[in-house]
Coordinates of C-alpha atoms and ligand atoms in Angstrom, one line a residue:
M898 CA 0.0 0.0 0.0
K899 CA 1.4 3.4 -1.0
I900 CA 0.2 6.9 -0.5
Q901 CA 0.7 9.0 -3.6
H902 CA -0.8 12.4 -2.6
L903 CA -2.1 14.3 0.3
S904 CA -4.1 17.5 0.1
L905 CA -4.9 19.7 3.1
R906 CA -7.3 22.6 3.3
N907 CA -7.6 24.5 6.5
F908 CA -6.2 21.6 8.4
R909 CA -4.1 22.6 11.5
N910 CA -1.7 25.3 10.4
A911 CA -2.0 24.4 6.7
E912 CA -4.2 26.7 4.6
E913 CA -3.8 24.9 1.3
S914 CA -1.2 22.3 0.7
E915 CA -0.7 19.6 -2.0
I916 CA 2.0 17.0 -1.1
G917 CA 3.2 14.2 -3.4
F918 CA 5.0 11.2 -2.0
S919 CA 7.4 8.8 -3.5
P920 CA 7.0 5.0 -3.1
G921 CA 10.1 4.6 -0.9
V922 CA 11.4 6.7 2.0
N923 CA 10.1 10.2 2.3
V924 CA 11.5 12.8 4.7
I925 CA 9.6 15.7 6.0
C926 CA 11.9 18.5 7.1
G927 CA 11.2 21.7 8.9
A928 CA 11.7 23.7 12.1
N929 CA 9.8 23.0 15.3
A930 CA 6.1 23.9 14.9
A931 CA 6.4 24.0 11.1
G932 CA 3.7 21.5 10.6
K933 CA 5.5 18.2 10.2
T934 CA 3.5 16.1 12.6
N935 CA 0.3 17.7 11.2
I936 CA 1.0 16.0 7.9
L937 CA 1.3 12.6 9.5
E938 CA -1.8 13.3 11.5
A939 CA -3.7 14.0 8.4
I940 CA -2.5 10.8 6.7
F941 CA -3.2 8.7 9.7
Y942 CA -6.7 10.2 10.0
F943 CA -7.7 7.9 7.1
A944 CA -6.4 4.8 8.8
A945 CA -8.1 5.4 12.1
G946 CA -11.0 7.8 11.4
K947 CA -9.6 10.1 14.0
S948 CA -6.4 11.8 15.0
F949 CA -3.6 9.8 16.6
R950 CA -3.1 12.7 19.0
N951 CA -6.3 11.7 20.7
C952 CA -8.1 15.0 20.1
K953 CA -11.4 16.1 18.8
D954 CA -12.0 16.8 15.1
R955 CA -12.7 20.4 15.7
E956 CA -9.1 20.9 17.0
L957 CA -7.9 19.8 13.6
I958 CA -9.6 22.6 11.8
K959 CA -7.4 25.7 11.2
F960 CA -8.0 28.4 13.8
G961 CA -10.7 30.8 12.7
C962 CA -12.2 28.4 10.1
E963 CA -15.5 26.6 10.1
K964 CA -14.4 23.7 8.0
G965 CA -11.3 21.7 7.2
Q966 CA -10.7 19.2 4.4
I967 CA -8.2 16.5 3.8
G968 CA -7.8 14.1 0.9
I969 CA -5.5 11.2 0.0
K970 CA -4.7 9.3 -3.1
F971 CA -3.3 5.8 -2.4
A972 CA -2.8 2.6 -4.3
T973 CA -3.0 -1.0 -3.3
Q974 CA -1.5 -3.7 -5.5
N975 CA -4.6 -3.7 -7.6
V976 CA -6.6 -0.5 -7.2
E977 CA -6.1 3.2 -6.8
Y978 CA -8.3 5.1 -4.3
D979 CA -9.2 8.6 -3.5
M980 CA -10.5 9.4 -0.1
S981 CA -11.6 12.7 1.4
A982 CA -12.7 13.9 4.8
I983 CA -14.6 17.1 5.5
L984 CA -14.3 18.2 9.1
N985 CA -16.9 20.5 10.6
K986 CA -16.8 22.6 13.7
S987 CA -20.1 21.1 14.8
G988 CA -18.3 17.7 15.0
R989 CA -20.2 16.2 12.0
R990 CA -17.7 14.9 9.5
I991 CA -18.0 13.3 6.1
I992 CA -15.7 10.7 4.7
K993 CA -16.0 9.7 1.1
L994 CA -14.4 7.4 -1.4
G995 CA -14.1 9.2 -4.7
N996 CA -17.6 10.7 -5.3
S997 CA -19.4 8.2 -3.1
V998 CA -22.1 8.9 -0.7
P999 CA -20.7 9.5 2.9
L1000 CA -19.3 6.3 4.2
K1001 CA -20.0 4.6 7.5
M1002 CA -17.0 3.7 9.6
T1003 CA -17.2 0.0 8.6
E1004 CA -17.0 1.1 4.9
Y1005 CA -13.8 3.1 5.2
I1006 CA -11.8 1.6 8.0
G1007 CA -9.2 -0.8 6.8
R1008 CA -9.0 0.6 3.3
F1009 CA -6.0 2.7 4.0
R1010 CA -3.7 1.2 6.5
A1011 CA -0.8 2.8 8.3
V1012 CA 1.4 2.1 11.4
I1013 CA 2.5 5.2 13.3
F1014 CA 5.6 5.4 15.6
T1015 CA 5.8 8.4 18.0
P1016 CA 8.0 9.1 21.0
D1017 CA 4.8 8.9 23.1
H1018 CA 4.6 5.2 22.4
L1019 CA 6.9 4.5 25.3
S1020 CA 3.7 4.7 27.3
L1021 CA 2.8 1.4 25.7
V1022 CA 5.2 -0.2 28.2
K1023 CA 5.3 2.5 30.9
G1024 CA 1.9 4.0 30.8
S1025 CA -1.6 3.0 32.0
P1026 CA -3.6 0.1 30.5
E1027 CA -5.6 2.6 28.5
N1028 CA -2.5 3.1 26.2
R1029 CA -2.2 -0.6 25.5
R1030 CA -6.0 -1.0 24.8
R1031 CA -6.0 2.0 22.4
F1032 CA -3.0 0.5 20.6
L1033 CA -4.7 -2.9 20.2
D1034 CA -8.0 -1.4 19.2
L1035 CA -6.6 0.8 16.5
A1036 CA -4.5 -2.1 15.1
I1037 CA -7.4 -4.6 15.2
C1038 CA -9.8 -2.1 13.6
Q1039 CA -7.5 -1.7 10.6
S1040 CA -7.2 -5.4 9.9
F1041 CA -10.7 -6.4 11.0
P1042 CA -13.0 -3.5 10.2
R1043 CA -16.1 -5.3 11.7
Y1044 CA -14.4 -4.9 15.1
A1045 CA -14.9 -1.1 15.1
P1046 CA -18.7 -1.0 15.4
T1047 CA -18.6 -3.6 18.2
L1048 CA -16.2 -1.4 20.1
N1049 CA -18.4 1.7 19.5
E1050 CA -21.5 -0.1 20.6
Y1051 CA -19.7 -1.3 23.8
N1052 CA -18.7 2.3 24.6
R1053 CA -22.2 3.5 24.0
V1054 CA -23.8 0.9 26.3
L1055 CA -21.1 1.5 28.9
A1056 CA -21.8 5.2 28.8
Q1057 CA -25.5 4.4 29.4
K1058 CA -24.7 2.1 32.3
N1059 CA -22.5 4.8 33.8
A1060 CA -25.2 7.4 33.4
L1061 CA -27.6 5.1 35.2
L1062 CA -25.2 4.4 38.0
K1063 CA -24.3 8.0 38.4
R1064 CA -28.0 9.0 38.8
G1065 CA -28.2 6.7 41.9
N1066 CA -31.4 5.0 42.8
V1067 CA -30.7 2.4 40.1
I1068 CA -33.5 0.5 38.4
D1069 CA -32.2 -3.0 38.7
E1070 CA -34.1 -4.3 35.6
L1071 CA -32.5 -1.7 33.5
L1072 CA -29.0 -2.4 34.9
Q1073 CA -29.6 -6.0 34.1
V1074 CA -30.4 -5.1 30.5
Y1075 CA -27.2 -3.1 30.1
N1076 CA -25.1 -5.8 31.8
E1077 CA -26.4 -8.5 29.5
R1078 CA -25.7 -6.4 26.4
L1079 CA -22.3 -5.4 27.8
A1080 CA -21.4 -9.0 28.6
S1081 CA -21.9 -10.2 25.0
L1082 CA -20.0 -7.2 23.5
A1083 CA -17.2 -7.4 26.1
A1084 CA -16.8 -11.1 25.2
V1085 CA -16.3 -10.3 21.5
I1086 CA -13.8 -7.5 22.3
T1087 CA -11.8 -9.5 24.7
V1088 CA -11.7 -12.6 22.5
N1089 CA -10.5 -10.5 19.5
R1090 CA -7.9 -8.6 21.5
R1091 CA -6.5 -11.8 23.1
K1092 CA -6.2 -13.4 19.7
Y1093 CA -4.5 -10.4 18.3
V1094 CA -2.1 -10.2 21.3
L1095 CA -1.1 -13.9 20.7
K1096 CA -0.2 -13.1 17.1
L1097 CA 1.5 -9.9 18.1
E1098 CA 3.6 -11.7 20.7
E1099 CA 4.8 -14.2 18.1
E1100 CA 6.0 -11.4 15.7
A1101 CA 7.3 -9.0 18.4
K1102 CA 9.3 -11.8 20.1
K1103 CA 11.4 -12.3 16.9
F1104 CA 12.1 -8.6 16.6
L1105 CA 13.2 -8.3 20.2
L1106 CA 15.4 -11.4 20.1
D1107 CA 17.0 -9.9 17.0
M1108 CA 17.6 -6.5 18.6
S1109 CA 19.0 -7.9 21.8
G1110 CA 21.4 -10.5 20.3
S1111 CA 19.0 -13.3 21.3
K1112 CA 19.1 -12.3 25.0
E1113 CA 15.6 -10.9 25.6
N1114 CA 12.5 -13.1 25.4
L1115 CA 9.4 -11.0 25.2
T1116 CA 6.1 -12.3 26.4
L1117 CA 2.7 -10.6 26.3
N1118 CA 0.0 -11.9 28.6
Y1119 CA -3.6 -10.8 28.0
Q1120 CA -5.5 -10.0 31.2
S1121 CA -9.2 -9.8 31.6
Q1122 CA -11.2 -9.3 34.8
A1123 CA -13.3 -12.3 33.7
G1124 CA -10.3 -14.6 34.0
L1125 CA -9.3 -17.5 31.7
F1126 CA -11.8 -18.8 29.1
E1127 CA -12.1 -21.3 26.4
S1128 CA -14.7 -19.8 24.2
Q1129 CA -16.6 -16.6 23.6
D1130 CA -19.8 -18.0 25.1
E1131 CA -18.0 -19.1 28.2
L1132 CA -16.5 -15.6 28.5
K1133 CA -19.8 -13.9 28.1
E1134 CA -21.2 -16.0 31.0
K1135 CA -18.2 -15.1 33.1
Y1136 CA -18.6 -11.4 32.4
L1137 CA -22.3 -11.6 33.3
Q1138 CA -21.5 -13.4 36.5
L1139 CA -18.9 -10.8 37.4
F1140 CA -21.3 -7.9 36.6
N1141 CA -24.0 -9.5 38.8
E1142 CA -21.6 -10.2 41.7
K1143 CA -20.2 -6.6 41.6
A1144 CA -23.5 -4.8 41.0
G1145 CA -23.6 -3.6 44.6
Y1146 CA -20.0 -2.4 44.5
E1147 CA -20.6 -0.5 41.3
K1148 CA -23.9 1.0 42.6
E1149 CA -22.1 2.3 45.8
R1150 CA -19.4 3.9 43.7
Y1151 CA -21.7 5.2 40.9
L1152 CA -19.3 3.8 38.2
A1153 CA -18.8 0.7 36.1
F1154 CA -15.6 -0.8 37.3
Y1155 CA -15.8 -4.1 35.5
G1156 CA -15.7 -5.0 31.8
A1157 CA -13.5 -5.0 28.6
H1158 CA -12.7 -1.4 29.3
K1159 CA -10.4 -2.7 32.1
D1160 CA -8.5 -5.2 29.9
D1161 CA -4.8 -5.0 29.7
F1162 CA -1.8 -7.0 28.6
A1163 CA 1.4 -7.5 30.7
V1164 CA 4.7 -7.0 28.9
C1165 CA 7.6 -9.1 30.2
I1166 CA 11.2 -9.6 29.3
N1167 CA 12.6 -13.0 30.5
K1168 CA 9.5 -13.4 32.6
K1169 CA 10.0 -10.1 34.5
S1170 CA 7.7 -7.1 34.1
A1171 CA 9.2 -4.7 31.6
R1172 CA 7.3 -1.8 33.2
M1173 CA 8.8 -2.4 36.6
Y1174 CA 12.2 -3.8 35.8
G1175 CA 13.0 -2.9 32.2
S1176 CA 15.7 -0.3 31.5
Q1177 CA 14.8 2.7 29.4
G1178 CA 16.6 1.2 26.5
Q1179 CA 14.9 -2.2 26.9
Q1180 CA 11.5 -0.4 27.0
R1181 CA 12.3 1.5 23.8
S1182 CA 13.3 -1.7 22.1
I1183 CA 10.0 -3.4 23.2
V1184 CA 8.0 -0.5 21.8
L1185 CA 9.8 -0.8 18.4
A1186 CA 9.3 -4.5 18.4
L1187 CA 5.6 -4.1 19.1
K1188 CA 5.1 -1.5 16.3
L1189 CA 7.2 -3.4 13.8
A1190 CA 5.1 -6.5 14.7
E1191 CA 2.0 -4.5 14.1
G1192 CA 3.2 -3.8 10.6
E1193 CA 4.1 -7.4 10.0
L1194 CA 0.7 -8.6 11.2
S1195 CA -1.1 -6.1 9.1
A1196 CA 0.8 -7.5 6.1
K1197 CA 0.0 -11.0 7.0
L1198 CA -3.7 -10.4 7.7
T1199 CA -4.4 -8.2 4.7
G1200 CA -1.8 -9.3 2.1
E1201 CA 0.0 -5.9 1.9
Y1202 CA 2.3 -3.8 4.1
P1203 CA 0.8 -0.7 5.5
V1204 CA 2.5 2.8 5.2
F1205 CA 5.0 3.4 8.0
L1206 CA 4.8 6.8 9.6
L1207 CA 7.7 7.8 11.9
D1208 CA 7.1 10.9 13.9
D1209 CA 10.3 12.3 15.4
I1210 CA 11.4 8.9 16.7
L1211 CA 14.8 8.8 15.0
S1212 CA 16.2 11.6 17.1
E1213 CA 15.1 9.7 20.2
L1214 CA 16.9 6.5 19.4
D1215 CA 20.5 5.5 19.7
K1216 CA 22.5 4.5 16.6
D1217 CA 21.9 0.8 16.8
R1218 CA 18.2 1.0 17.2
K1219 CA 17.9 3.6 14.5
E1220 CA 19.8 1.4 12.1
Y1221 CA 17.8 -1.6 13.1
I1222 CA 14.4 0.0 12.5
L1223 CA 15.4 1.5 9.2
S1224 CA 16.8 -1.8 8.1
R1225 CA 13.4 -3.4 8.8
I1226 CA 11.3 -1.0 6.9
I1227 CA 13.5 0.5 4.2
D1228 CA 11.9 -1.4 1.4
R1229 CA 8.4 -0.2 2.3
Q1230 CA 6.9 3.2 2.0
V1231 CA 8.0 5.2 4.9
I1232 CA 7.3 8.8 5.8
I1233 CA 9.6 10.3 8.4
T1234 CA 9.6 13.6 10.1
G1235 CA 12.7 15.3 11.6
C1236 CA 15.7 16.7 10.0
E1237 CA 18.2 14.0 10.4
S1238 CA 17.9 13.2 6.7
E1239 CA 21.6 12.6 6.4
V1240 CA 21.4 9.3 8.3
F1241 CA 19.6 7.5 5.5
E1242 CA 18.9 7.7 1.8
S1243 CA 15.6 9.2 0.9
E1244 CA 13.8 9.4 -2.4
G1245 CA 11.5 12.2 -1.5
K1246 CA 12.3 15.3 0.6
I1247 CA 9.5 17.6 1.6
F1248 CA 10.1 20.9 3.3
V1249 CA 7.5 22.5 5.5
R1250 CA 7.4 26.1 6.8
E1251 CA 4.4 27.5 8.6
G1252 CA 2.3 24.8 7.1
K1253 CA 3.5 25.6 3.5
I1254 CA 5.2 22.9 1.4
S1255 CA 8.2 23.1 -0.9
Y1256 CA 10.4 20.4 -2.4
Ligands
ATP269 P1 8.0 19.7 16.1 O1 9.3 19.6 15.4 O2 8.2 20.6 17.3 O3 7.4 18.4 16.5 P2 6.1 20.0 14.0 O4 6.6 20.6 12.7 O5 5.8 18.6 14.1 O6 7.0 20.5 15.2 P3 3.3 20.4 14.2 O7 2.9 19.7 15.5 O8 3.0 19.7 13.0 O9 4.8 20.9 14.3 O10 2.5 21.8 14.1 C1 2.4 22.6 15.1 C2 1.9 23.9 14.7 O11 0.6 23.8 14.2 C3 1.9 24.8 15.9 O12 2.5 26.1 15.5 C4 0.5 25.0 16.3 O13 0.2 26.2 16.8 C5 -0.2 24.8 14.9 N1 -1.6 24.4 15.1 C6 -2.0 23.3 15.7 N2 -3.4 23.2 15.6 C7 -3.7 24.2 14.9 C8 -5.0 24.7 14.4 N3 -6.1 24.0 14.7 N4 -5.0 25.8 13.6 C9 -3.9 26.5 13.3 N5 -2.7 26.1 13.7 C10 -2.6 25.0 14.5
MG270 MG1 6.2 17.2 15.5

């Protein structure tokens, strides 16, 4: 999968920009605050249907404007696509393929796929479980688009349950309705995430062994409050049982404490928690291994490598890790921000200044 062109209209600090990409390594150069990350953010928007910076659509629209617009042209092995997104201040956005009618999430997710690397990703190892869940969910949605509506529905029902708990004076019949719905959705989510983590572990393990001279054995252990399970049906029953047992606890605290929104995976090197015992360098290597593994899995599951987006990570890495990552992705399409272009050969060089592009 290769991105050929990106156009921006009133997106972040870009008023009107047209950017062409070459099929190999592309470097985006520019001073701090020039608009480099904004370009990757626009590209990744089509992979995730939202910003990777975890912000609202309205923050993406250029200050003082009512609307923003982004468009990409990209090609898979067989077909070329044109996708566009119109972002409105009101929060309503429209995503289209060519001149199609506006698409639903299931219709566009997974068409354009990308893996993004950012310095923030150290939080995958060091941060709260939410970081790891977000990583898994984004990766799974791109390879299995049908996962996205399940996740949305789960979050919708969870919000309803929380609203009910918050109100106090809970109607038990209604709580039971929410819990039953949540149990079936949570089972689908947890099963999918656990399956993905097993595959991810297999790929990431190889990368980490490679980077550490065969010294570090990575394991990922999926953890759900419902415990171990053999099948989705069994898991659903376990979730429901848990919700029923904890109903009193949740009512007293006015909040849903149990469910797939509390899942996590433990990251260990040689059986020891990487969060607690890993050195900074080991943690960085794990994150690289996880992200490279995400790219590998995306290729295995869909038949094509995604586009690799590297935001500012090369300046963060030591020489060995820098060389390692570049050696693993150099024959794919890569878009790198930062100005250390001298460390590798690039086909395309793009300069940004105050949101404006030059070559
Ligand atoms: P660095 O090298 O520091 O990472 P960068 O080139 O990646 O910098 P970006 O994050 O892409 O910089 O762009 C930041 C610029 O975009 C800032 O000057 C910021 O004020 C501006 N900006 C962010 N959101 C908006 C917006 N909605 N409208 C206009 N400008 C914005
Ligand atoms: Mg940046």
